[in-house]
Short mmCIF file of C-alpha atoms and ligand atoms in Angstrom, two decimals:
data_model
loop_
_atom_site.label_atom_id
_atom_site.label_comp_id
_atom_site.label_asym_id
_atom_site.label_seq_id
_atom_site.Cartn_x
_atom_site.Cartn_y
_atom_site.Cartn_z
CA MET A 279 8.20 26.47 -33.79
CA SER A 280 11.31 25.37 -35.61
CA PRO A 281 12.81 27.77 -38.10
CA VAL A 282 12.05 27.16 -41.73
CA LEU A 283 15.49 28.13 -42.91
CA ARG A 284 18.79 26.33 -42.62
CA THR A 285 21.38 27.76 -44.96
CA PRO A 286 21.28 31.18 -46.64
CA ARG A 287 21.67 30.95 -50.38
CA PRO A 288 23.20 33.64 -52.56
CA THR A 289 20.49 35.62 -54.31
CA SER A 290 20.76 35.59 -58.06
CA ALA A 291 20.77 38.82 -59.99
CA ALA A 292 17.89 37.35 -62.00
CA SER A 293 15.72 37.04 -58.88
CA HIS A 294 16.42 40.66 -57.96
CA ALA A 295 15.67 41.75 -61.48
CA ALA A 296 12.43 39.76 -61.49
CA ALA A 297 11.36 41.28 -58.19
CA GLU A 298 12.00 44.78 -59.51
CA ARG A 299 10.36 44.13 -62.83
CA THR A 300 7.17 42.39 -61.78
CA GLY A 301 6.84 43.03 -58.05
CA HIS A 302 7.46 39.41 -57.08
CA VAL A 303 10.44 37.25 -56.23
CA VAL A 304 10.87 34.08 -58.27
CA LEU A 305 11.54 31.13 -55.95
CA ARG A 306 13.94 28.80 -57.71
CA GLY A 307 15.98 25.83 -56.57
CA THR A 308 13.19 23.25 -56.28
CA GLU A 309 11.09 21.35 -58.81
CA VAL A 310 7.99 23.21 -57.58
CA PRO A 311 7.69 26.56 -59.37
CA ALA A 312 6.74 29.31 -56.94
CA ARG A 313 7.01 33.03 -56.38
CA ALA A 314 6.56 35.42 -53.50
CA HIS A 315 4.97 38.82 -53.01
CA ALA A 316 5.32 41.23 -50.10
CA CYS A 317 2.08 41.21 -48.10
CA PRO A 318 0.55 44.72 -48.30
CA GLY A 319 -0.14 44.91 -44.55
CA THR A 320 3.25 43.46 -43.52
CA PRO A 321 5.84 44.11 -46.22
CA THR A 322 8.41 41.92 -44.44
CA MET A 323 6.05 38.95 -44.79
CA ALA A 324 6.32 37.05 -48.09
CA GLN A 325 3.15 35.56 -49.52
CA VAL A 326 4.35 32.38 -51.25
CA VAL A 327 2.38 31.46 -54.35
CA VAL A 328 2.90 27.92 -55.62
CA LEU A 329 2.10 27.98 -59.31
CA ASP A 330 0.87 24.38 -59.46
CA GLY A 331 -1.90 24.21 -56.88
CA THR A 332 -1.69 20.41 -56.73
CA ALA A 333 2.03 20.36 -55.78
CA VAL A 334 2.86 19.32 -52.23
CA PRO A 335 5.84 21.40 -51.00
CA THR A 336 7.93 19.61 -48.37
CA PRO A 337 10.01 21.06 -45.52
CA ALA A 338 12.99 21.00 -47.91
CA HIS A 339 11.10 23.22 -50.34
CA TYR A 340 10.26 25.69 -47.58
CA ARG A 341 13.92 25.76 -46.48
CA THR A 342 15.10 26.52 -50.00
CA TRP A 343 12.49 29.22 -50.50
CA SER A 344 13.25 30.72 -47.09
CA ALA A 345 16.89 31.17 -48.06
CA THR A 346 15.90 33.19 -51.12
CA LEU A 347 13.34 35.16 -49.15
CA ALA A 348 15.82 35.98 -46.38
CA ALA A 349 18.27 37.21 -48.99
CA HIS A 350 15.52 39.53 -50.25
CA GLY A 351 15.00 40.97 -46.77
CA PHE A 352 11.85 39.06 -45.79
CA THR A 353 11.56 37.93 -42.17
CA ALA A 354 8.48 35.71 -42.45
CA LEU A 355 6.47 33.78 -45.00
CA ARG A 356 2.81 32.98 -45.47
CA THR A 357 1.49 30.10 -47.54
CA GLY A 358 -1.59 30.10 -49.72
CA ALA A 359 -4.69 28.09 -48.73
CA LEU A 360 -3.38 24.54 -48.29
CA ALA A 361 -5.27 21.28 -48.63
CA PRO A 362 -4.73 18.69 -45.85
CA ARG A 363 -1.78 16.89 -47.50
CA GLN A 364 -0.02 20.17 -48.17
CA ALA A 365 -0.87 21.44 -44.67
CA ALA A 366 0.74 18.36 -43.08
CA GLN A 367 4.03 19.20 -44.83
CA ALA A 368 3.82 22.85 -43.80
CA GLU A 369 3.39 21.74 -40.20
CA GLN A 370 6.42 19.49 -40.52
CA ALA A 371 8.33 22.53 -41.74
CA GLY A 372 7.47 24.23 -38.44
CA LEU A 373 4.89 26.60 -39.88
CA VAL A 374 1.86 27.56 -37.83
CA CYS A 375 -1.78 27.65 -38.96
CA VAL A 376 -3.09 31.22 -38.89
CA GLN A 377 -6.35 30.87 -40.78
CA GLU A 378 -8.89 28.16 -41.42
CA LEU A 379 -10.96 28.30 -44.57
CA ALA A 380 -14.19 26.59 -45.51
CA LEU A 381 -14.17 24.95 -48.95
CA LEU A 382 -17.44 25.01 -50.86
CA ASP A 383 -18.44 23.54 -54.19
CA VAL A 384 -21.36 23.62 -56.55
CA SER A 385 -22.11 21.36 -59.48
CA ALA A 386 -23.72 22.33 -62.77
CA PRO A 387 -26.40 23.42 -63.49
CA PHE A 388 -25.61 26.51 -61.43
CA VAL A 389 -28.14 28.57 -59.48
CA ILE A 390 -28.21 31.91 -61.25
CA GLY A 391 -31.12 33.76 -59.71
CA LYS A 392 -32.29 37.31 -60.24
CA VAL A 393 -30.22 40.30 -59.14
CA THR A 394 -31.87 42.33 -56.39
CA THR A 395 -31.84 46.00 -57.31
CA GLY A 396 -34.71 47.19 -55.15
CA LYS A 397 -32.52 47.91 -52.11
CA VAL A 398 -30.46 50.60 -53.80
CA THR A 399 -31.02 53.80 -51.88
CA THR A 400 -27.95 55.94 -52.54
CA GLY A 401 -27.12 57.23 -56.00
CA LYS A 402 -27.14 55.13 -59.09
CA VAL A 403 -26.09 51.54 -58.70
CA THR A 404 -25.56 49.50 -61.82
CA THR A 405 -25.78 45.80 -61.33
CA GLY A 406 -24.25 44.96 -64.70
CA THR A 407 -20.59 44.02 -64.74
CA ARG A 408 -17.78 44.88 -67.08
CA ARG A 409 -14.13 43.88 -67.60
CA LEU A 410 -11.63 44.87 -64.92
CA ARG A 411 -9.18 47.12 -66.76
CA GLU A 412 -5.46 46.93 -66.17
CA SER A 413 -5.56 50.56 -65.00
CA GLU A 414 -8.14 49.63 -62.35
CA LEU A 415 -6.03 47.02 -60.54
CA GLY A 416 -4.95 49.70 -58.01
CA ILE A 417 -8.59 50.62 -57.27
CA ALA A 418 -9.43 46.92 -56.97
CA ALA A 419 -6.56 46.54 -54.48
CA GLU A 420 -7.94 49.43 -52.40
CA ILE A 421 -11.35 47.78 -52.31
CA ASP A 422 -9.68 44.48 -51.44
CA ALA A 423 -7.88 46.04 -48.46
CA ALA A 424 -11.03 47.81 -47.26
CA ALA A 425 -13.10 44.62 -47.58
CA PHE A 426 -10.64 42.01 -46.21
CA GLY A 427 -8.57 44.28 -43.92
CA LEU A 428 -4.90 45.05 -44.51
CA THR A 429 -3.64 41.80 -42.94
CA TRP A 430 -5.28 39.68 -45.61
CA ALA A 431 -5.26 42.17 -48.46
CA LEU A 432 -3.81 41.49 -51.90
CA ASP A 433 -2.08 44.29 -53.78
CA ALA A 434 -2.45 45.13 -57.47
CA THR A 435 0.37 42.79 -58.52
CA MET A 436 -1.10 39.90 -56.58
CA LEU A 437 -4.52 40.53 -58.08
CA ALA A 438 -2.95 40.63 -61.54
CA ASP A 439 -1.17 37.35 -60.79
CA ILE A 440 -4.33 35.55 -59.70
CA ARG A 441 -5.49 35.87 -63.29
CA THR A 442 -2.62 33.67 -64.44
CA ALA A 443 -3.30 30.91 -61.89
CA THR A 444 -5.66 29.10 -64.26
CA PRO A 445 -5.58 28.54 -68.04
CA SER A 446 -8.47 30.96 -68.50
CA HIS A 447 -9.86 33.65 -66.25
CA ARG A 448 -12.47 36.36 -66.05
CA ALA A 449 -11.93 39.56 -64.08
CA ARG A 450 -14.98 41.80 -63.74
CA VAL A 451 -15.98 44.93 -61.86
CA VAL A 452 -19.33 46.24 -60.78
CA MET A 453 -20.00 49.98 -60.68
CA ALA A 454 -21.91 52.14 -58.19
CA ASP A 455 -22.25 55.91 -58.17
CA GLY A 456 -20.04 56.04 -61.26
CA ARG A 457 -17.06 54.31 -59.66
CA VAL A 458 -15.72 50.81 -59.29
CA ALA A 459 -17.46 49.33 -56.26
CA GLY A 460 -16.38 45.69 -56.34
CA PHE A 461 -14.60 43.08 -58.38
CA LEU A 462 -14.45 39.34 -58.88
CA VAL A 463 -11.71 37.25 -60.45
CA SER A 464 -12.75 33.77 -61.59
CA GLY A 465 -10.67 31.01 -63.10
CA ARG A 466 -11.32 27.96 -65.21
CA ALA A 467 -9.19 24.86 -65.73
CA GLY A 468 -10.89 22.32 -67.96
CA ARG A 469 -14.34 21.61 -66.54
CA THR A 470 -13.47 23.03 -63.11
CA GLY A 471 -14.19 26.62 -62.08
CA TYR A 472 -12.79 28.71 -59.24
CA VAL A 473 -14.14 31.84 -57.63
CA GLN A 474 -10.73 33.27 -56.88
CA ARG A 475 -11.25 36.68 -55.28
CA LEU A 476 -14.36 38.70 -54.57
CA ALA A 477 -14.57 42.00 -52.73
CA VAL A 478 -17.11 44.81 -52.51
CA ASP A 479 -16.50 48.29 -51.08
CA PRO A 480 -17.75 48.02 -47.46
CA THR A 481 -19.74 51.26 -47.83
CA LEU A 482 -21.80 49.55 -50.53
CA HIS A 483 -22.53 46.17 -49.00
CA ARG A 484 -25.99 44.55 -49.14
CA ARG A 485 -26.92 46.24 -52.39
CA GLY A 486 -26.66 43.14 -54.57
CA LEU A 487 -23.23 43.98 -56.00
CA ALA A 488 -21.53 40.71 -55.07
CA THR A 489 -24.58 38.87 -56.33
CA ALA A 490 -24.21 40.57 -59.72
CA LEU A 491 -20.53 39.64 -59.88
CA LEU A 492 -21.14 36.04 -58.81
CA ARG A 493 -23.95 35.61 -61.31
CA ASP A 494 -21.67 36.84 -64.06
CA SER A 495 -18.97 34.42 -62.94
CA LEU A 496 -21.32 31.44 -62.86
CA ARG A 497 -22.72 32.35 -66.26
CA TRP A 498 -19.18 32.48 -67.64
CA MET A 499 -18.47 29.08 -66.12
CA ARG A 500 -21.65 27.69 -67.59
CA ARG A 501 -20.64 28.96 -71.05
CA GLY A 502 -17.30 27.21 -70.52
CA ARG A 503 -19.11 23.96 -69.67
CA VAL A 504 -17.76 23.92 -66.14
CA ARG A 505 -19.13 20.95 -64.24
CA ARG A 506 -17.98 21.85 -60.75
CA ALA A 507 -16.96 25.16 -59.19
CA PHE A 508 -15.06 25.78 -55.97
CA VAL A 509 -14.65 28.70 -53.62
CA ASN A 510 -13.03 29.07 -50.24
CA THR A 511 -13.61 31.60 -47.53
CA HIS A 512 -12.84 32.13 -43.86
CA VAL A 513 -14.88 29.76 -41.69
CA GLU A 514 -16.49 32.71 -39.89
CA ASN A 515 -17.19 34.85 -42.95
CA THR A 516 -20.96 34.71 -42.59
CA ALA A 517 -21.60 37.20 -45.38
CA ALA A 518 -19.62 35.24 -47.96
CA LEU A 519 -20.85 31.83 -46.77
CA GLU A 520 -24.45 33.03 -47.02
CA LEU A 521 -23.87 34.55 -50.46
CA TYR A 522 -22.35 31.33 -51.79
CA ARG A 523 -25.01 29.11 -50.22
CA ARG A 524 -27.66 31.21 -51.92
CA HIS A 525 -26.02 30.25 -55.20
CA GLY A 526 -26.08 26.56 -54.48
CA PHE A 527 -22.60 26.16 -53.01
CA VAL A 528 -22.33 23.54 -50.29
CA GLU A 529 -19.61 23.38 -47.65
CA LEU A 530 -17.34 20.35 -47.98
CA PRO A 531 -15.96 18.50 -44.94
CA GLU A 532 -12.42 19.36 -45.99
CA ARG A 533 -10.94 22.59 -44.61
CA LEU A 534 -8.09 24.60 -46.13
CA ARG A 535 -5.44 26.23 -43.97
CA VAL A 536 -3.05 29.15 -44.28
CA TYR A 537 0.32 28.89 -42.50
CA GLU A 538 2.98 31.35 -41.44
CA GLY A 539 6.49 31.06 -40.07
CA PRO A 540 9.71 32.96 -39.69
CA VAL A 541 12.35 33.18 -42.37
CA VAL A 542 15.73 32.93 -40.70
CA ARG A 543 19.04 33.57 -42.40
C1 LIG B 115 -19.09 38.90 -49.04
C2 LIG B 115 -19.30 40.19 -49.81
C3 LIG B 115 -18.55 40.11 -51.12
C4 LIG B 115 -20.81 40.36 -50.09
O1 LIG B 115 -20.97 41.53 -50.89
P1 LIG B 115 -22.37 42.31 -51.00
O2 LIG B 115 -22.33 43.13 -52.24
O3 LIG B 115 -22.66 42.99 -49.74
O4 LIG B 115 -23.37 41.08 -51.18
P2 LIG B 115 -24.88 41.15 -51.73
O5 LIG B 115 -25.47 42.48 -51.43
O6 LIG B 115 -24.89 40.69 -53.14
O7 LIG B 115 -25.56 40.06 -50.80
C5 LIG B 115 -26.18 38.92 -51.31
C6 LIG B 115 -26.61 38.03 -50.17
O8 LIG B 115 -25.47 37.55 -49.45
C7 LIG B 115 -25.82 37.42 -48.06
N1 LIG B 115 -25.09 38.42 -47.25
C8 LIG B 115 -24.34 39.44 -47.69
N2 LIG B 115 -23.81 40.10 -46.65
C9 LIG B 115 -24.26 39.48 -45.53
C10 LIG B 115 -24.04 39.68 -44.15
N3 LIG B 115 -23.26 40.68 -43.69
N4 LIG B 115 -24.62 38.83 -43.29
C11 LIG B 115 -25.39 37.81 -43.70
N5 LIG B 115 -25.64 37.57 -45.02
C12 LIG B 115 -25.07 38.39 -45.92
C13 LIG B 115 -27.28 37.72 -47.98
O9 LIG B 115 -27.98 36.51 -48.22
C14 LIG B 115 -27.45 38.69 -49.13
O10 LIG B 115 -28.78 38.80 -49.57
P3 LIG B 115 -29.78 39.84 -48.85
O11 LIG B 115 -29.08 41.15 -48.77
O12 LIG B 115 -30.96 39.82 -49.77
O13 LIG B 115 -30.06 39.26 -47.49
C15 LIG B 115 -18.84 41.42 -48.99
O14 LIG B 115 -19.39 41.34 -47.70
C16 LIG B 115 -17.35 41.56 -48.89
O15 LIG B 115 -16.70 42.17 -49.75
N6 LIG B 115 -16.78 41.00 -47.80
C17 LIG B 115 -15.34 41.04 -47.55
C18 LIG B 115 -14.56 40.25 -48.58
C19 LIG B 115 -15.09 38.84 -48.69
O16 LIG B 115 -15.48 38.24 -47.72
N7 LIG B 115 -15.08 38.30 -49.94
C20 LIG B 115 -15.58 36.99 -50.22
C21 LIG B 115 -14.78 35.95 -49.53
S1 LIG B 115 -14.00 34.87 -50.63
#
């Protein structure tokens, strides 16, 4: 794999300040606005978030970003889920595919069936949802790490940032035994909806909690007159694929890919 970085760039005081203030590094120097977060499981790995999901970063973009990341002490970078055109550029930059994601969509009217509550056997499980409070982002991040595993986990800052990825969003939690048991962040841009992040505490799986969250999300999209909603998940994530299929989502032929590569000074 060829290195992503050519020339180290001096780090601006503003970038350092931004990293300290908000927990992310602003990636400047290209026409594609982006930022980076330290991956919770591998703090030397930078998760690069491109703010305009339709932008197609080129090898030159990755080189520029790598310089900033190296100056901030990162040794590797990870992309978001890339569509084929974006993936081709990442490959040209020498990055390597580390995860393949299935892309699913559903068109209105959405399937919003009944929530199953009959399986609840331990304590009191509420299948209603409520707003994810700012103070609960840390708890949501713990659930995220437990559900996805530390390698793919998002921390509280990243979860907070997901909410700004679309013009409007909805972040909800579901409660069980008096505590937050799962969360879902959805986004909406015009008539398109996105199920952005969904995780349920692994000790409380198969109790209808994700179903409650997804129903809430689809209802919100319906109120917003969303015509088509998208979600992506790992190709082997049977639980999620089954959950989404039950709500009318259909897998598209197109796959999304996540790439990683070293950041070299
Ligand atoms: C996917 C996930 C959110 C499901 O949460 P959950 O609260 O257990 O889901 P529900 O209880 O609402 O399940 C609803 C339906 O989804 C399907 N499902 C859920 N888990 C399943 C599993 N392990 N295997 C097969 N189907 C499964 C079933 O059809 C289930 O209905 P049933 O229990 O009546 O058979 C949960 O497993 C999770 O957090 N996984 C890790 C993170 C993740 O994958 N997030 C989504 C990816 S984007």
